[in-house]
mmCIF file of C-alpha atoms and ligand atoms in Angstrom:
data_model
loop_
_atom_site.group_PDB
_atom_site.id
_atom_site.type_symbol
_atom_site.label_atom_id
_atom_site.label_comp_id
_atom_site.label_asym_id
_atom_site.label_seq_id
_atom_site.Cartn_x
_atom_site.Cartn_y
_atom_site.Cartn_z
ATOM 1 C CA MET A 1 15.836 25.044 5.015
ATOM 2 C CA ILE A 2 13.527 22.012 5.366
ATOM 3 C CA ASP A 3 9.834 22.019 4.565
ATOM 4 C CA LEU A 4 7.660 18.953 4.879
ATOM 5 C CA ILE A 5 4.191 19.637 3.598
ATOM 6 C CA GLY A 6 1.351 17.159 4.017
ATOM 7 C CA ILE A 7 3.569 14.089 4.214
ATOM 8 C CA ASN A 8 1.924 10.692 4.356
ATOM 9 C CA LYS A 9 3.844 7.467 4.356
ATOM 10 C CA TYR A 10 2.503 3.963 3.992
ATOM 11 C CA TYR A 11 4.108 0.542 4.316
ATOM 12 C CA LYS A 12 2.212 -2.063 2.352
ATOM 13 C CA ASN A 13 2.521 -5.766 2.732
ATOM 14 C CA ALA A 14 0.376 -8.666 1.525
ATOM 15 C CA GLU A 15 -2.210 -8.404 4.294
ATOM 16 C CA GLU A 16 -2.359 -4.757 5.250
ATOM 17 C CA THR A 17 -1.285 -1.222 4.677
ATOM 18 C CA LEU A 18 0.319 0.597 7.576
ATOM 19 C CA HIS A 19 -0.151 4.332 7.650
ATOM 20 C CA VAL A 20 3.068 5.346 9.419
ATOM 21 C CA LEU A 21 3.272 9.098 8.816
ATOM 22 C CA LYS A 22 0.019 11.004 8.909
ATOM 23 C CA ASP A 23 -0.178 14.478 7.383
ATOM 24 C CA VAL A 24 3.179 15.567 8.798
ATOM 25 C CA ASN A 25 3.992 19.251 8.341
ATOM 26 C CA LEU A 26 7.356 20.449 9.528
ATOM 27 C CA HIS A 27 9.483 23.473 8.903
ATOM 28 C CA VAL A 28 13.089 23.489 10.047
ATOM 29 C CA ALA A 29 15.131 26.668 9.773
ATOM 30 C CA LYS A 30 18.880 26.792 9.549
ATOM 31 C CA GLY A 31 20.524 26.776 12.977
ATOM 32 C CA GLU A 32 17.776 24.956 14.857
ATOM 33 C CA MET A 33 18.419 22.176 17.358
ATOM 34 C CA ILE A 34 15.387 19.966 17.594
ATOM 35 C CA ALA A 35 14.534 16.953 19.750
ATOM 36 C CA ILE A 36 12.034 14.483 18.325
ATOM 37 C CA MET A 37 10.425 12.189 20.890
ATOM 38 C CA GLY A 38 7.836 9.475 20.626
ATOM 39 C CA PRO A 39 7.136 5.889 21.602
ATOM 40 C CA SER A 40 8.688 2.993 19.789
ATOM 41 C CA GLY A 41 6.903 2.416 16.487
ATOM 42 C CA SER A 42 5.546 5.958 16.295
ATOM 43 C CA GLY A 43 7.369 6.707 13.018
ATOM 44 C CA LYS A 44 10.530 8.496 14.149
ATOM 45 C CA SER A 45 12.901 6.415 12.045
ATOM 46 C CA THR A 46 10.600 6.681 9.070
ATOM 47 C CA LEU A 47 10.594 10.445 9.458
ATOM 48 C CA ILE A 48 14.373 10.790 9.734
ATOM 49 C CA ASN A 49 14.947 8.447 6.791
ATOM 50 C CA LEU A 50 12.771 10.746 4.759
ATOM 51 C CA LEU A 51 14.495 13.883 6.079
ATOM 52 C CA GLY A 52 17.902 12.343 5.392
ATOM 53 C CA PHE A 53 17.156 11.513 1.745
ATOM 54 C CA ILE A 54 17.295 7.788 2.416
ATOM 55 C CA ASP A 55 13.624 7.224 1.667
ATOM 56 C CA ARG A 56 11.751 9.071 -1.037
ATOM 57 C CA LYS A 57 8.698 6.891 -1.304
ATOM 58 C CA PHE A 58 6.100 9.072 0.368
ATOM 59 C CA GLU A 59 3.136 11.219 -0.454
ATOM 60 C CA GLY A 60 3.332 14.944 -0.017
ATOM 61 C CA THR A 61 6.121 17.451 -0.554
ATOM 62 C CA TYR A 62 9.604 17.610 0.864
ATOM 63 C CA LEU A 63 11.389 20.801 -0.087
ATOM 64 C CA PHE A 64 14.999 21.133 0.836
ATOM 65 C CA GLU A 65 16.131 24.712 0.339
ATOM 66 C CA GLY A 66 13.096 25.101 -1.873
ATOM 67 C CA GLU A 67 13.846 22.096 -4.073
ATOM 68 C CA SER A 68 12.209 18.684 -4.250
ATOM 69 C CA LEU A 69 14.578 15.748 -4.719
ATOM 70 C CA VAL A 70 12.003 12.970 -5.148
ATOM 71 C CA ALA A 71 12.558 12.810 -8.895
ATOM 72 C CA SER A 72 16.375 12.704 -8.642
ATOM 73 C CA SER A 73 18.299 9.634 -9.704
ATOM 74 C CA ASP A 74 19.650 7.357 -6.983
ATOM 75 C CA ASP A 75 23.155 8.592 -7.776
ATOM 76 C CA ARG A 76 22.183 12.220 -7.395
ATOM 77 C CA LEU A 77 20.302 11.491 -4.204
ATOM 78 C CA SER A 78 23.288 9.688 -2.648
ATOM 79 C CA LYS A 79 25.517 12.523 -3.658
ATOM 80 C CA VAL A 80 23.168 15.092 -2.145
ATOM 81 C CA ARG A 81 22.876 12.972 0.981
ATOM 82 C CA ASN A 82 26.645 12.693 1.332
ATOM 83 C CA GLN A 83 27.131 16.432 0.950
ATOM 84 C CA THR A 84 24.121 17.583 2.898
ATOM 85 C CA VAL A 85 23.437 15.345 5.856
ATOM 86 C CA GLY A 86 25.640 14.052 8.658
ATOM 87 C CA PHE A 87 24.333 10.960 10.415
ATOM 88 C CA VAL A 88 25.037 9.950 14.001
ATOM 89 C CA PHE A 89 23.642 6.711 15.382
ATOM 90 C CA GLN A 90 23.036 5.141 18.771
ATOM 91 C CA ASN A 91 25.649 2.447 18.262
ATOM 92 C CA PHE A 92 28.196 4.742 16.583
ATOM 93 C CA SER A 93 28.323 2.645 13.372
ATOM 94 C CA LEU A 94 32.081 2.722 13.153
ATOM 95 C CA ILE A 95 34.053 0.241 11.094
ATOM 96 C CA GLU A 96 35.932 -1.816 13.677
ATOM 97 C CA ASN A 97 38.838 -2.760 11.415
ATOM 98 C CA ASN A 98 39.437 0.844 10.379
ATOM 99 C CA THR A 99 41.356 3.362 12.416
ATOM 100 C CA VAL A 100 39.718 6.497 13.739
ATOM 101 C CA TYR A 101 41.296 8.432 10.834
ATOM 102 C CA GLU A 102 39.916 5.976 8.274
ATOM 103 C CA ASN A 103 36.459 6.111 9.842
ATOM 104 C CA VAL A 104 36.336 9.881 9.819
ATOM 105 C CA GLU A 105 37.590 10.293 6.241
ATOM 106 C CA LEU A 106 34.947 7.938 4.765
ATOM 107 C CA PRO A 107 32.467 10.624 3.639
ATOM 108 C CA LEU A 108 35.299 12.407 1.829
ATOM 109 C CA LEU A 109 36.324 9.475 -0.331
ATOM 110 C CA TYR A 110 34.202 10.421 -3.312
ATOM 111 C CA GLY A 111 34.870 14.139 -3.024
ATOM 112 C CA GLY A 112 38.066 14.156 -5.051
ATOM 113 C CA TYR A 113 40.211 15.586 -2.289
ATOM 114 C CA SER A 114 43.973 15.254 -2.268
ATOM 115 C CA PHE A 115 45.718 13.379 0.506
ATOM 116 C CA SER A 116 46.751 16.628 2.190
ATOM 117 C CA GLN A 117 43.293 18.194 1.923
ATOM 118 C CA THR A 118 41.789 15.022 3.408
ATOM 119 C CA LYS A 119 44.297 14.979 6.208
ATOM 120 C CA GLU A 120 43.645 18.607 7.038
ATOM 121 C CA LYS A 121 39.897 18.043 7.200
ATOM 122 C CA VAL A 122 40.159 14.855 9.275
ATOM 123 C CA MET A 123 42.551 16.443 11.751
ATOM 124 C CA ALA A 124 40.337 19.546 12.073
ATOM 125 C CA ALA A 125 37.235 17.389 12.656
ATOM 126 C CA LEU A 126 39.024 15.294 15.277
ATOM 127 C CA LYS A 127 40.234 18.440 17.003
ATOM 128 C CA ARG A 128 36.697 19.830 16.932
ATOM 129 C CA VAL A 129 35.360 16.848 18.863
ATOM 130 C CA GLY A 130 38.273 16.689 21.308
ATOM 131 C CA LEU A 131 40.054 13.651 19.872
ATOM 132 C CA GLU A 132 43.380 15.087 18.825
ATOM 133 C CA GLY A 133 46.058 12.390 18.820
ATOM 134 C CA LYS A 134 43.562 9.486 18.571
ATOM 135 C CA GLU A 135 43.682 9.168 14.793
ATOM 136 C CA ASP A 136 45.626 5.854 14.755
ATOM 137 C CA LYS A 137 43.485 4.139 17.387
ATOM 138 C CA TYR A 138 40.871 1.562 16.546
ATOM 139 C CA PRO A 139 37.288 1.996 17.813
ATOM 140 C CA LYS A 140 37.680 -0.858 20.334
ATOM 141 C CA GLN A 141 40.540 1.013 21.995
ATOM 142 C CA LEU A 142 38.219 3.929 22.785
ATOM 143 C CA SER A 143 35.466 4.477 25.330
ATOM 144 C CA GLY A 144 31.853 4.691 24.215
ATOM 145 C CA GLY A 145 31.868 8.453 24.508
ATOM 146 C CA GLN A 146 35.042 8.697 22.442
ATOM 147 C CA GLN A 147 33.563 6.393 19.786
ATOM 148 C CA GLN A 148 30.534 8.634 19.554
ATOM 149 C CA ARG A 149 32.898 11.607 19.121
ATOM 150 C CA VAL A 150 34.514 9.757 16.208
ATOM 151 C CA ALA A 151 31.066 9.313 14.696
ATOM 152 C CA ILE A 152 30.326 12.997 15.216
ATOM 153 C CA ALA A 153 33.655 13.953 13.587
ATOM 154 C CA ARG A 154 32.655 11.759 10.620
ATOM 155 C CA SER A 155 29.228 13.399 10.521
ATOM 156 C CA ILE A 156 30.657 16.932 10.256
ATOM 157 C CA ILE A 157 33.563 16.239 7.922
ATOM 158 C CA ASN A 158 31.687 17.347 4.779
ATOM 159 C CA ASN A 159 30.306 20.492 6.401
ATOM 160 C CA PRO A 160 26.752 19.121 6.194
ATOM 161 C CA LYS A 161 23.735 21.407 6.017
ATOM 162 C CA PHE A 162 22.263 19.468 8.880
ATOM 163 C CA ILE A 163 22.959 16.609 11.243
ATOM 164 C CA ILE A 164 20.540 13.813 12.050
ATOM 165 C CA ALA A 165 21.345 12.094 15.323
ATOM 166 C CA ASP A 166 19.321 8.961 16.064
ATOM 167 C CA GLU A 167 19.395 8.211 19.808
ATOM 168 C CA PRO A 168 22.985 9.521 20.039
ATOM 169 C CA THR A 169 23.129 9.044 23.807
ATOM 170 C CA GLY A 170 21.212 5.739 23.885
ATOM 171 C CA ALA A 171 24.308 3.641 24.530
ATOM 172 C CA LEU A 172 26.032 6.035 26.908
ATOM 173 C CA ASP A 173 25.953 6.564 30.680
ATOM 174 C CA THR A 174 24.543 9.804 32.115
ATOM 175 C CA HIS A 175 27.805 11.648 32.472
ATOM 176 C CA THR A 176 29.025 10.725 28.966
ATOM 177 C CA SER A 177 25.602 11.623 27.549
ATOM 178 C CA GLU A 178 25.965 15.079 29.024
ATOM 179 C CA GLU A 179 29.385 15.492 27.433
ATOM 180 C CA ILE A 180 28.073 14.420 24.056
ATOM 181 C CA MET A 181 25.077 16.752 24.369
ATOM 182 C CA ARG A 182 27.407 19.627 25.271
ATOM 183 C CA LEU A 183 29.384 18.859 22.089
ATOM 184 C CA PHE A 184 26.185 18.957 20.006
ATOM 185 C CA GLU A 185 25.248 22.208 21.757
ATOM 186 C CA GLU A 186 28.648 23.721 20.844
ATOM 187 C CA LEU A 187 28.337 22.584 17.254
ATOM 188 C CA ASN A 188 24.940 24.253 17.170
ATOM 189 C CA GLN A 189 25.783 27.484 18.996
ATOM 190 C CA GLN A 190 29.381 28.069 17.892
ATOM 191 C CA ASP A 191 29.451 26.479 14.471
ATOM 192 C CA GLY A 192 25.828 27.103 13.511
ATOM 193 C CA ALA A 193 25.065 23.430 12.857
ATOM 194 C CA THR A 194 21.413 22.506 12.347
ATOM 195 C CA ILE A 195 20.699 19.432 14.434
ATOM 196 C CA ILE A 196 17.743 17.061 14.429
ATOM 197 C CA LEU A 197 17.943 14.601 17.247
ATOM 198 C CA VAL A 198 15.707 11.597 17.923
ATOM 199 C CA THR A 199 15.722 10.570 21.540
ATOM 200 C CA HIS A 200 13.977 8.719 24.325
ATOM 201 C CA ASP A 201 16.079 10.496 26.876
ATOM 202 C CA PRO A 202 14.358 13.428 28.633
ATOM 203 C CA GLU A 203 17.797 14.660 29.794
ATOM 204 C CA VAL A 204 18.635 15.456 26.205
ATOM 205 C CA VAL A 205 15.685 17.792 25.702
ATOM 206 C CA PRO A 206 17.010 20.801 27.695
ATOM 207 C CA TYR A 207 19.915 21.100 25.221
ATOM 208 C CA CYS A 208 17.443 21.657 22.381
ATOM 209 C CA HIS A 209 15.489 24.732 21.272
ATOM 210 C CA ARG A 210 12.470 22.873 20.115
ATOM 211 C CA LEU A 211 10.641 19.684 21.005
ATOM 212 C CA ILE A 212 8.521 17.687 18.630
ATOM 213 C CA ARG A 213 6.410 14.807 19.863
ATOM 214 C CA ILE A 214 5.201 12.215 17.486
ATOM 215 C CA ARG A 215 2.603 9.535 18.194
ATOM 216 C CA ASP A 216 1.080 6.969 15.840
ATOM 217 C CA GLY A 217 2.701 8.754 12.905
ATOM 218 C CA ALA A 218 1.396 12.215 13.651
ATOM 219 C CA ILE A 219 3.052 15.240 15.208
ATOM 220 C CA ILE A 220 1.055 15.800 18.392
ATOM 221 C CA GLU A 221 3.197 18.572 19.834
ATOM 222 C CA ASP A 222 5.701 21.055 18.378
ATOM 223 C CA LYS A 223 6.957 23.658 20.813
ATOM 224 C CA GLU A 224 9.804 26.089 21.298
ATOM 225 C CA LEU A 225 11.800 25.542 24.455
ATOM 226 C CA SER A 226 13.263 28.418 26.380
ATOM 227 C CA LYS A 227 16.911 27.952 27.190
ATOM 228 C CA GLU A 228 18.489 29.660 30.154
HETATM 229 P P1 ADP B 301 16.498 28.906 5.802
HETATM 230 O O1 ADP B 301 16.152 27.719 6.593
HETATM 231 O O2 ADP B 301 16.724 28.629 4.359
HETATM 232 O O3 ADP B 301 17.559 29.727 6.433
HETATM 233 P P2 ADP B 301 13.871 29.644 6.577
HETATM 234 O O4 ADP B 301 13.769 28.213 6.885
HETATM 235 O O5 ADP B 301 13.767 30.603 7.684
HETATM 236 O O6 ADP B 301 15.227 29.911 5.813
HETATM 237 O O7 ADP B 301 12.776 29.965 5.505
HETATM 238 C C1 ADP B 301 12.548 29.125 4.396
HETATM 239 C C2 ADP B 301 11.150 29.353 3.827
HETATM 240 O O8 ADP B 301 10.168 28.767 4.700
HETATM 241 C C3 ADP B 301 10.781 30.817 3.724
HETATM 242 O O9 ADP B 301 10.153 31.023 2.474
HETATM 243 C C4 ADP B 301 9.809 31.068 4.862
HETATM 244 O O10 ADP B 301 8.863 32.027 4.516
HETATM 245 C C5 ADP B 301 9.175 29.721 5.043
HETATM 246 N N1 ADP B 301 8.764 29.513 6.442
HETATM 247 C C6 ADP B 301 9.268 30.107 7.528
HETATM 248 N N2 ADP B 301 8.649 29.686 8.643
HETATM 249 C C7 ADP B 301 7.777 28.743 8.249
HETATM 250 C C8 ADP B 301 6.834 27.890 8.936
HETATM 251 N N3 ADP B 301 6.704 27.913 10.274
HETATM 252 N N4 ADP B 301 6.089 27.028 8.219
HETATM 253 C C9 ADP B 301 6.221 26.980 6.877
HETATM 254 N N5 ADP B 301 7.072 27.765 6.177
HETATM 255 C C10 ADP B 301 7.846 28.626 6.849
HETATM 256 P P1 ADP B 302 10.091 4.415 15.519
HETATM 257 O O1 ADP B 302 11.399 4.835 14.893
HETATM 258 O O2 ADP B 302 9.371 5.533 16.157
HETATM 259 O O3 ADP B 302 10.243 3.261 16.433
HETATM 260 P P2 ADP B 302 9.444 3.446 12.878
HETATM 261 O O4 ADP B 302 9.486 4.582 11.947
HETATM 262 O O5 ADP B 302 10.619 2.528 12.892
HETATM 263 O O6 ADP B 302 9.105 3.944 14.340
HETATM 264 O O7 ADP B 302 8.175 2.544 12.560
HETATM 265 C C1 ADP B 302 6.869 3.055 12.374
HETATM 266 C C2 ADP B 302 5.935 1.941 12.012
HETATM 267 O O8 ADP B 302 6.267 1.459 10.727
HETATM 268 C C3 ADP B 302 5.997 0.745 12.946
HETATM 269 O O9 ADP B 302 4.695 0.214 13.044
HETATM 270 C C4 ADP B 302 6.914 -0.197 12.191
HETATM 271 O O10 ADP B 302 6.626 -1.523 12.553
HETATM 272 C C5 ADP B 302 6.563 0.075 10.763
HETATM 273 N N1 ADP B 302 7.670 -0.136 9.833
HETATM 274 C C6 ADP B 302 8.906 0.419 9.908
HETATM 275 N N2 ADP B 302 9.675 0.062 8.870
HETATM 276 C C7 ADP B 302 8.922 -0.779 8.129
HETATM 277 C C8 ADP B 302 9.149 -1.521 6.910
HETATM 278 N N3 ADP B 302 10.289 -1.421 6.237
HETATM 279 N N4 ADP B 302 8.126 -2.264 6.431
HETATM 280 C C9 ADP B 302 6.954 -2.335 7.087
HETATM 281 N N5 ADP B 302 6.673 -1.671 8.208
HETATM 282 C C10 ADP B 302 7.640 -0.907 8.726
#
């Protein structure tokens, strides 16, 4: 599904050029669940911005389902991003003044869906993450784990080809982290979701099939994990 071939990424400022991704090669097949680990500043965010079609200023080739999108217009790229990738963040990134329903429906707004189609999709996504009946709540009325479930519902609402989760358990306690990781595991195993997860948390790794370690912009380890 995803092929990164010889990717190099530089940040240039007046004084210096930072080489932040160094000859990165990565193949991700449909249905994988991958943990990416690495120290702060090692290039993880840069890598996921590139994977998630947020950044297309890089050297090398990114093929998504065999196609390169670097030459696409900004409009096309946002459209592809909206329909292809679900994002989940450490701090949930919910709109506080919007209800759970309004937060989850956001990615659908430009899809031309009717009210009833939208409602059906939102309710199904909320049910999928275990938040039936919470649609009229505001984020502040929910626990951290529930807020992350809202964010996950939002991330799956467009049936994305893959999900990028950036430190999804970073703001959660151990027990809640486990619940969220079990949800990701279900989405992967039952629904076939492809999940790329950036994490500092070693407890997250056993839920994944594959571990990639990145250091100073280079992949230093890429291994399959056996799951019991
Ligand atoms: P999809 O993700 O579309 O279901 P795959 O990812 O398995 O299918 O395969 C996509 C393409 O990537 C195929 O042409 C396959 O030969 C190629 N491919 C498979 N494994 C690797 C790998 N480890 N490195 C590079 N290319 C690969
Ligand atoms: P990580 O997510 O692993 O912490 P990042 O991808 O955020 O790493 O950063 C990799 C390197 O690139 C760091 O040295 C960081 O300071 C630098 N960097 C990140 N974003 C920018 C930017 N927009 N401009 C200049 N340098 C950046």
